[in-house]
Amino acid sequence: MARKTTTFIATDGRDKGKRFLITEMSAYQSEEWAARALFAVMHSGVEVPDEVLSAGFAGVAAIGIKALTKVPFELVKPLFDEMMTCVQFEFAAGQPGGARALIEGDNGDIEEVATRLKLRKAILELHMESFIAADPSRQ
């Protein structure tokens, strides 16, 4: 079965109208990412309940991305960078090419900080769907 995808369309500023294709990480990669995020948060002194620890990406969402603000930048930067590997620049429907790798940096595809933050939220939401669907307590 193919990984889930979603299209995010920026609505503000210089990125308005730009389309970004977000593709779900593999189960292995998403579990590892969530574990690294949770351990970084715990290492920084944030109390993480047991039920959150066992919830993977959904657990990260439960404590919130804000919890990652308590983590030293050098620990959280690789996690934030890895999140963005889920994102591709998507051409408008009918244009050739479909999607391509996201260009990062000063002359990159994303020109607004707000767009990056909204993309991170969309990445978490896409991954949370899988964890919520797999959680037997929700069925």
N, CA, C and O atoms as a DFTB+ gen file, in Angstrom:
556 C
 N C O
     1  1       0.841      -1.176       0.000
     2  2       0.000       0.000       0.000
     3  2       0.887       1.241       0.000
     4  3       1.917       1.282       0.673
     5  1       0.484       2.227      -0.745
     6  2       1.267       3.453      -0.851
     7  2       1.152       4.290       0.419
     8  3       0.158       4.218       1.142
     9  1       2.168       5.068       0.667
    10  2       2.133       5.986       1.807
    11  2       1.108       7.079       1.547
    12  3       0.838       7.442       0.402
    13  1       0.546       7.592       2.627
    14  2      -0.439       8.665       2.504
    15  2       0.252       9.956       2.091
    16  3       1.414      10.203       2.413
    17  1      -0.507      10.766       1.365
    18  2      -0.027      12.084       0.971
    19  2      -1.133      13.101       1.182
    20  3      -2.312      12.756       1.265
    21  1      -0.739      14.341       1.267
    22  2      -1.684      15.442       1.307
    23  2      -1.030      16.637       0.629
    24  3       0.194      16.767       0.606
    25  1      -1.862      17.499       0.083
    26  2      -1.349      18.723      -0.526
    27  2      -1.656      19.892       0.399
    28  3      -2.787      20.062       0.854
    29  1      -0.644      20.682       0.666
    30  2      -0.789      21.904       1.460
    31  2      -0.629      23.075       0.498
    32  3       0.350      23.144      -0.245
    33  1      -1.592      23.995       0.513
    34  2      -1.511      25.188      -0.323
    35  2      -1.372      26.393       0.592
    36  3      -2.239      26.657       1.424
    37  1      -0.277      27.119       0.431
    38  2      -0.025      28.301       1.261
    39  2      -1.061      29.384       0.933
    40  3      -1.453      29.561      -0.221
    41  1      -1.487      30.090       1.959
    42  2      -2.549      31.088       1.781
    43  2      -2.097      32.509       2.075
    44  3      -2.878      33.446       1.909
    45  1      -0.855      32.690       2.509
    46  2      -0.430      34.015       2.947
    47  2       0.894      34.436       2.321
    48  3       1.710      33.609       1.914
    49  1       1.075      35.753       2.259
    50  2       2.365      36.355       1.936
    51  2       2.947      35.935       0.608
    52  3       2.225      35.674      -0.355
    53  1       4.264      35.875       0.571
    54  2       4.991      35.570      -0.663
    55  2       4.790      34.139      -1.125
    56  3       5.047      33.821      -2.286
    57  1       4.335      33.273      -0.234
    58  2       4.111      31.872      -0.610
    59  2       2.677      31.600      -1.064
    60  3       2.352      30.477      -1.449
    61  1       1.825      32.613      -1.020
    62  2       0.408      32.427      -1.339
    63  2       0.242      31.707      -2.680
    64  3       0.793      32.117      -3.702
    65  1      -0.536      30.619      -2.643
    66  2      -0.810      29.837      -3.840
    67  2       0.182      28.731      -4.122
    68  3      -0.088      27.864      -4.954
    69  1       1.332      28.736      -3.448
    70  2       2.308      27.660      -3.668
    71  2       1.749      26.364      -3.091
    72  3       1.095      26.348      -2.048
    73  1       2.030      25.286      -3.805
    74  2       1.529      23.958      -3.415
    75  2       2.696      23.093      -2.946
    76  3       3.773      23.099      -3.540
    77  1       2.457      22.357      -1.874
    78  2       3.473      21.475      -1.318
    79  2       2.860      20.101      -1.089
    80  3       1.807      19.978      -0.464
    81  1       3.523      19.076      -1.597
    82  2       3.077      17.699      -1.419
    83  2       3.783      17.132      -0.189
    84  3       5.012      17.132      -0.117
    85  1       3.005      16.653       0.770
    86  2       3.557      16.063       1.985
    87  2       3.324      14.557       1.911
    88  3       2.194      14.109       1.721
    89  1       4.382      13.785       2.060
    90  2       4.302      12.324       1.999
    91  2       4.683      11.740       3.351
    92  3       5.679      12.134       3.957
    93  1       3.890      10.816       3.801
    94  2       4.095      10.150       5.081
    95  2       5.460       9.448       5.112
    96  3       5.883       8.848       4.124
    97  1       6.138       9.534       6.259
    98  2       7.389       8.786       6.456
    99  2       7.060       7.297       6.534
   100  3       5.916       6.918       6.782
   101  1       8.065       6.467       6.321
   102  2       7.872       5.031       6.529
   103  2       7.587       4.781       8.006
   104  3       7.878       5.628       8.850
   105  1       7.024       3.629       8.314
   106  2       6.740       3.288       9.712
   107  2       8.023       3.314      10.539
   108  3       8.030       3.809      11.666
   109  1       9.097       2.784       9.982
   110  2      10.376       2.766      10.681
   111  2      10.859       4.180      10.974
   112  3      11.218       4.504      12.106
   113  1      10.862       5.023       9.936
   114  2      11.365       6.385      10.090
   115  2      10.498       7.193      11.049
   116  3      11.030       7.928      11.881
   117  1       9.176       7.073      10.951
   118  2       8.306       7.874      11.820
   119  2       8.406       7.426      13.273
   120  3       8.366       8.260      14.177
   121  1       8.534       6.122      13.511
   122  2       8.692       5.642      14.888
   123  2      10.012       6.163      15.467
   124  3      10.055       6.625      16.607
   125  1      11.079       6.085      14.681
   126  2      12.379       6.552      15.145
   127  2      12.365       8.067      15.395
   128  3      12.910       8.538      16.393
   129  1      11.740       8.825      14.485
   130  2      11.652      10.275      14.644
   131  2      10.917      10.622      15.938
   132  3      11.376      11.453      16.722
   133  1       9.778       9.978      16.148
   134  2       8.980      10.259      17.346
   135  2       9.747       9.901      18.614
   136  3       9.693      10.636      19.600
   137  1      10.457       8.784      18.596
   138  2      11.237       8.379      19.772
   139  2      12.345       9.391      20.052
   140  3      12.559       9.764      21.205
   141  1      13.048       9.839      19.017
   142  2      14.098      10.836      19.221
   143  2      13.523      12.145      19.761
   144  3      14.122      12.779      20.630
   145  1      12.357      12.547      19.243
   146  2      11.718      13.777      19.720
   147  2      11.314      13.648      21.180
   148  3      11.551      14.556      21.975
   149  1      10.705      12.524      21.534
   150  2      10.277      12.332      22.920
   151  2      11.468      12.270      23.874
   152  3      11.422      12.848      24.960
   153  1      12.531      11.575      23.478
   154  2      13.715      11.506      24.343
   155  2      14.384      12.867      24.487
   156  3      14.886      13.200      25.560
   157  1      14.395      13.656      23.413
   158  2      14.968      15.003      23.499
   159  2      14.166      15.859      24.470
   160  3      14.739      16.612      25.257
   161  1      12.845      15.745      24.417
   162  2      11.978      16.505      25.321
   163  2      12.203      16.065      26.767
   164  3      12.331      16.899      27.663
   165  1      12.249      14.756      26.988
   166  2      12.465      14.246      28.350
   167  2      13.839      14.658      28.868
   168  3      13.979      15.029      30.033
   169  1      14.851      14.594      28.008
   170  2      16.217      14.976      28.382
   171  2      16.278      16.441      28.813
   172  3      17.149      16.839      29.586
   173  1      15.342      17.231      28.301
   174  2      15.297      18.662      28.617
   175  2      14.436      18.967      29.831
   176  3      14.176      20.130      30.139
   177  1      13.994      17.915      30.525
   178  2      13.285      18.109      31.779
   179  2      11.772      18.183      31.698
   180  3      11.119      18.440      32.710
   181  1      11.194      17.964      30.519
   182  2       9.741      17.988      30.380
   183  2       9.187      16.646      30.850
   184  3       9.660      15.591      30.429
   185  1       8.186      16.691      31.722
   186  2       7.530      15.479      32.220
   187  2       6.661      14.890      31.114
   188  3       5.773      15.570      30.599
   189  1       6.900      13.645      30.745
   190  2       6.137      12.994      29.681
   191  2       5.426      11.775      30.271
   192  3       6.083      10.825      30.695
   193  1       4.078      11.794      30.301
   194  2       3.322      10.656      30.840
   195  2       3.559       9.383      30.023
   196  3       3.860       9.452      28.831
   197  1       3.422       8.219      30.673
   198  2       3.659       6.935      30.012
   199  2       2.808       6.748      28.762
   200  3       3.296       6.237      27.754
   201  1       1.535       7.158      28.816
   202  2       0.660       6.963      27.651
   203  2       1.128       7.783      26.455
   204  3       0.895       7.398      25.309
   205  1       1.781       8.902      26.714
   206  2       2.327       9.724      25.632
   207  2       3.543       9.032      25.028
   208  3       3.728       9.045      23.811
   209  1       4.372       8.425      25.880
   210  2       5.572       7.734      25.403
   211  2       5.238       6.622      24.419
   212  3       5.990       6.389      23.473
   213  1       4.132       5.940      24.628
   214  2       3.786       4.800      23.784
   215  2       3.010       5.203      22.541
   216  3       2.628       4.338      21.753
   217  1       2.768       6.491      22.345
   218  2       1.910       6.929      21.247
   219  2       2.657       7.466      20.030
   220  3       2.018       7.947      19.094
   221  1       3.984       7.400      20.011
   222  2       4.740       7.813      18.831
   223  2       4.466       9.247      18.407
   224  3       4.460      10.160      19.233
   225  1       4.236       9.438      17.104
   226  2       3.983      10.774      16.575
   227  2       2.800      11.420      17.280
   228  3       2.819      12.619      17.560
   229  1       1.770      10.631      17.568
   230  2       0.604      11.177      18.265
   231  2       1.005      11.671      19.648
   232  3       0.455      12.657      20.139
   233  1       1.949      10.999      20.272
   234  2       2.446      11.439      21.569
   235  2       3.178      12.758      21.469
   236  3       3.034      13.627      22.330
   237  1       3.967      12.907      20.414
   238  2       4.657      14.174      20.197
   239  2       3.616      15.280      20.037
   240  3       3.763      16.368      20.595
   241  1       2.574      14.996      19.277
   242  2       1.516      15.989      19.085
   243  2       0.800      16.292      20.393
   244  3       0.415      17.433      20.646
   245  1       0.620      15.265      21.229
   246  2      -0.086      15.454      22.501
   247  2       0.668      16.403      23.422
   248  3       0.056      17.235      24.092
   249  1       1.991      16.284      23.458
   250  2       2.747      17.207      24.300
   251  2       3.002      18.509      23.567
   252  3       3.352      19.527      24.165
   253  1       2.817      18.450      22.254
   254  2       2.891      19.662      21.457
   255  2       4.289      19.982      20.976
   256  3       5.284      19.720      21.650
   257  1       4.329      20.549      19.804
   258  2       5.598      21.020      19.243
   259  2       6.202      22.050      20.186
   260  3       7.420      22.228      20.214
   261  1       5.351      22.735      20.964
   262  2       5.865      23.735      21.904
   263  2       6.834      23.106      22.899
   264  3       7.774      23.763      23.347
   265  1       6.613      21.834      23.248
   266  2       7.533      21.167      24.175
   267  2       8.938      21.116      23.587
   268  3       9.926      21.143      24.320
   269  1       9.022      21.041      22.260
   270  2      10.336      21.002      21.620
   271  2      11.068      22.332      21.762
   272  3      12.283      22.388      21.569
   273  1      10.349      23.405      22.097
   274  2      11.019      24.690      22.306
   275  2      11.857      24.685      23.574
   276  3      12.693      25.568      23.764
   277  1      11.645      23.705      24.442
   278  2      12.432      23.584      25.663
   279  2      13.713      22.774      25.435
   280  3      14.555      22.648      26.324
   281  1      13.833      22.235      24.234
   282  2      14.975      21.395      23.888
   283  2      16.058      22.278      23.262
   284  3      15.746      23.147      22.448
   285  1      17.325      22.068      23.630
   286  2      18.400      22.844      22.992
   287  2      18.347      22.709      21.466
   288  3      18.081      21.631      20.934
   289  1      18.602      23.811      20.782
   290  2      18.488      23.860      19.329
   291  2      19.279      22.751      18.643
   292  3      18.805      22.154      17.677
   293  1      20.483      22.476      19.139
   294  2      21.315      21.468      18.467
   295  2      20.683      20.073      18.513
   296  3      21.004      19.231      17.675
   297  1      19.790      19.813      19.475
   298  2      19.090      18.524      19.531
   299  2      17.843      18.510      18.653
   300  3      17.489      17.473      18.091
   301  1      17.181      19.652      18.533
   302  2      15.915      19.693      17.805
   303  2      16.102      19.976      16.309
   304  3      15.242      19.607      15.510
   305  1      17.187      20.611      15.922
   306  2      17.389      20.948      14.512
   307  2      17.342      19.722      13.593
   308  3      16.673      19.778      12.561
   309  1      18.020      18.624      13.923
   310  2      17.920      17.463      13.031
   311  2      16.486      16.939      12.900
   312  3      16.094      16.453      11.838
   313  1      15.709      17.039      13.978
   314  2      14.311      16.602      13.919
   315  2      13.507      17.504      12.987
   316  3      12.729      17.015      12.167
   317  1      13.689      18.809      13.108
   318  2      12.986      19.744      12.239
   319  2      13.422      19.566      10.783
   320  3      12.593      19.613       9.874
   321  1      14.721      19.363      10.566
   322  2      15.211      19.140       9.199
   323  2      14.593      17.877       8.602
   324  3      14.191      17.863       7.438
   325  1      14.522      16.824       9.404
   326  2      13.970      15.567       8.916
   327  2      12.489      15.694       8.592
   328  3      12.008      15.074       7.643
   329  1      11.766      16.484       9.361
   330  2      10.344      16.706       9.060
   331  2      10.186      17.236       7.631
   332  3       9.298      16.810       6.892
   333  1      11.049      18.156       7.264
   334  2      10.904      18.799       5.961
   335  2      11.261      17.872       4.795
   336  3      10.988      18.209       3.642
   337  1      11.866      16.711       5.073
   338  2      12.130      15.754       3.998
   339  2      10.837      15.126       3.495
   340  3      10.832      14.474       2.451
   341  1       9.749      15.313       4.221
   342  2       8.439      14.812       3.799
   343  2       7.796      15.716       2.753
   344  3       6.795      15.346       2.140
   345  1       8.372      16.902       2.548
   346  2       7.735      17.936       1.730
   347  2       8.408      18.056       0.365
   348  3       9.634      18.083       0.257
   349  1       7.576      18.127      -0.669
   350  2       8.041      18.412      -2.019
   351  2       7.273      19.628      -2.537
   352  3       6.150      19.892      -2.107
   353  1       7.882      20.359      -3.455
   354  2       7.177      21.436      -4.138
   355  2       6.301      20.777      -5.187
   356  3       6.777      19.961      -5.976
   357  1       5.030      21.127      -5.199
   358  2       4.083      20.505      -6.128
   359  2       3.663      21.526      -7.181
   360  3       3.277      22.651      -6.861
   361  1       3.746      21.113      -8.434
   362  2       3.318      21.975      -9.523
   363  2       1.797      21.954      -9.601
   364  3       1.162      20.974      -9.211
   365  1       1.226      23.022     -10.097
   366  2      -0.230      23.107     -10.218
   367  2      -0.743      21.996     -11.131
   368  3      -0.043      21.535     -12.032
   369  1      -1.980      21.580     -10.875
   370  2      -2.597      20.541     -11.693
   371  2      -2.500      20.932     -13.163
   372  3      -2.735      22.082     -13.533
   373  1      -2.154      19.964     -13.979
   374  2      -2.033      20.218     -15.408
   375  2      -0.639      20.620     -15.854
   376  3      -0.342      20.591     -17.049
   377  1       0.219      20.994     -14.919
   378  2       1.593      21.334     -15.277
   379  2       2.437      20.068     -15.262
   380  3       2.228      19.191     -14.425
   381  1       3.391      19.970     -16.187
   382  2       4.243      18.774     -16.199
   383  2       5.150      18.725     -14.974
   384  3       5.516      19.759     -14.416
   385  1       5.500      17.526     -14.570
   386  2       6.472      17.356     -13.501
   387  2       5.895      16.860     -12.201
   388  3       6.594      16.196     -11.437
   389  1       4.650      17.158     -11.924
   390  2       4.038      16.687     -10.684
   391  2       4.614      17.374      -9.461
   392  3       4.074      18.380      -9.001
   393  1       5.700      16.845      -8.933
   394  2       6.347      17.417      -7.743
   395  2       7.846      17.170      -7.848
   396  3       8.305      16.266      -8.546
   397  1       8.587      17.997      -7.135
   398  2      10.045      17.844      -7.103
   399  2      10.522      18.084      -5.683
   400  3       9.781      18.587      -4.838
   401  1      11.762      17.720      -5.436
   402  2      12.355      17.937      -4.114
   403  2      12.264      19.411      -3.740
   404  3      12.395      20.293      -4.589
   405  1      12.042      19.653      -2.485
   406  2      11.957      21.013      -1.959
   407  2      13.333      21.662      -2.004
   408  3      14.325      21.053      -1.604
   409  1      13.393      22.879      -2.483
   410  2      14.647      23.639      -2.466
   411  2      14.647      24.473      -1.188
   412  3      13.759      25.298      -0.972
   413  1      15.643      24.249      -0.356
   414  2      15.765      24.956       0.918
   415  2      16.786      26.079       0.788
   416  3      17.500      26.166      -0.210
   417  1      16.849      26.923       1.786
   418  2      17.873      27.960       1.821
   419  2      17.339      29.322       1.421
   420  3      16.131      29.528       1.299
   421  1      18.272      30.251       1.220
   422  2      17.916      31.644       0.949
   423  2      17.091      31.824      -0.317
   424  3      16.210      32.684      -0.355
   425  1      17.347      31.053      -1.330
   426  2      16.589      31.163      -2.587
   427  2      15.677      29.961      -2.769
   428  3      15.439      29.505      -3.887
   429  1      15.173      29.458      -1.655
   430  2      14.365      28.254      -1.679
   431  2      12.915      28.493      -2.042
   432  3      12.500      29.612      -2.342
   433  1      12.156      27.409      -2.004
   434  2      10.744      27.438      -2.372
   435  2       9.876      28.152      -1.343
   436  3       8.844      28.724      -1.693
   437  1      10.282      28.121      -0.090
   438  2       9.467      28.702       0.980
   439  2      10.081      30.037       1.381
   440  3      11.255      30.117       1.743
   441  1       9.266      31.080       1.310
   442  2       9.757      32.423       1.602
   443  2       9.219      32.988       2.915
   444  3       9.686      34.034       3.367
   445  1       8.256      32.326       3.529
   446  2       7.643      32.820       4.766
   447  2       7.860      31.823       5.903
   448  3       7.664      30.622       5.723
   449  1       8.258      32.313       7.058
   450  2       8.403      31.467       8.244
   451  2       7.057      30.820       8.572
   452  3       7.002      29.646       8.938
   453  1       5.989      31.576       8.441
   454  2       4.652      31.052       8.750
   455  2       4.327      29.823       7.906
   456  3       3.678      28.894       8.387
   457  1       4.767      29.812       6.666
   458  2       4.523      28.650       5.801
   459  2       5.240      27.427       6.352
   460  3       4.671      26.336       6.374
   461  1       6.470      27.594       6.793
   462  2       7.226      26.470       7.365
   463  2       6.515      25.916       8.599
   464  3       6.397      24.702       8.767
   465  1       6.044      26.821       9.458
   466  2       5.354      26.379      10.673
   467  2       4.067      25.634      10.340
   468  3       3.756      24.615      10.958
   469  1       3.325      26.139       9.372
   470  2       2.078      25.477       8.965
   471  2       2.367      24.129       8.304
   472  3       1.608      23.176       8.482
   473  1       3.453      24.046       7.549
   474  2       3.839      22.762       6.958
   475  2       4.190      21.752       8.041
   476  3       3.811      20.585       7.935
   477  1       4.898      22.169       9.072
   478  2       5.236      21.249      10.176
   479  2       3.967      20.729      10.841
   480  3       3.872      19.547      11.171
   481  1       3.003      21.607      11.034
   482  2       1.725      21.192      11.621
   483  2       1.027      20.171      10.719
   484  3       0.496      19.170      11.201
   485  1       1.033      20.429       9.409
   486  2       0.408      19.502       8.461
   487  2       1.131      18.156       8.435
   488  3       0.492      17.115       8.289
   489  1       2.454      18.169       8.575
   490  2       3.233      16.924       8.627
   491  2       2.814      16.109       9.848
   492  3       2.564      14.909       9.738
   493  1       2.737      16.754      11.001
   494  2       2.313      16.051      12.218
   495  2       0.908      15.488      12.074
   496  3       0.652      14.351      12.470
   497  1      -0.003      16.271      11.513
   498  2      -1.381      15.812      11.352
   499  2      -1.446      14.590      10.447
   500  3      -2.176      13.644      10.741
   501  1      -0.697      14.594       9.357
   502  2      -0.693      13.449       8.445
   503  2      -0.200      12.196       9.163
   504  3      -0.773      11.119       8.998
   505  1       0.852      12.332       9.954
   506  2       1.400      11.182      10.661
   507  2       0.527      10.752      11.832
   508  3       0.463       9.564      12.149
   509  1      -0.131      11.679      12.465
   510  2      -1.009      11.337      13.589
   511  2      -2.170      10.464      13.143
   512  3      -2.615       9.607      13.906
   513  1      -2.670      10.655      11.936
   514  2      -3.765       9.836      11.425
   515  2      -3.420       8.356      11.516
   516  3      -4.263       7.543      11.893
   517  1      -2.184       8.004      11.173
   518  2      -1.759       6.598      11.208
   519  2      -1.734       6.059      12.625
   520  3      -2.197       4.947      12.879
   521  1      -1.183       6.856      13.567
   522  2      -1.098       6.396      14.950
   523  2      -2.481       6.286      15.583
   524  3      -2.747       5.344      16.330
   525  1      -3.355       7.235      15.292
   526  2      -4.708       7.193      15.846
   527  2      -5.455       5.997      15.306
   528  3      -6.162       5.321      16.054
   529  1      -5.312       5.718      14.005
   530  2      -5.976       4.567      13.398
   531  2      -5.465       3.243      13.975
   532  3      -6.218       2.273      14.061
   533  1      -4.185       3.202      14.371
   534  2      -3.589       1.967      14.898
   535  2      -3.809       1.806      16.401
   536  3      -3.496       0.751      16.952
   537  1      -4.334       2.816      17.070
   538  2      -4.511       2.786      18.531
   539  2      -5.762       1.992      18.878
   540  3      -6.871       2.452      18.605
   541  1      -5.613       0.801      19.479
   542  2      -6.780      -0.034      19.793
   543  2      -7.724       0.620      20.791
   544  3      -8.902       0.262      20.823
   545  1      -7.266       1.553      21.599
   546  2      -8.136       2.191      22.575
   547  2      -9.133       3.143      21.913
   548  3     -10.094       3.579      22.546
   549  1      -8.905       3.457      20.662
   550  2      -9.796       4.369      19.931
   551  2     -10.777       3.610      19.052
   552  3     -11.541       4.229      18.311
   553  1     -10.773       2.299      19.117
   554  2     -11.650       1.506      18.245
   555  2     -12.758       0.856      19.029
   556  3     -13.589       0.151      18.455
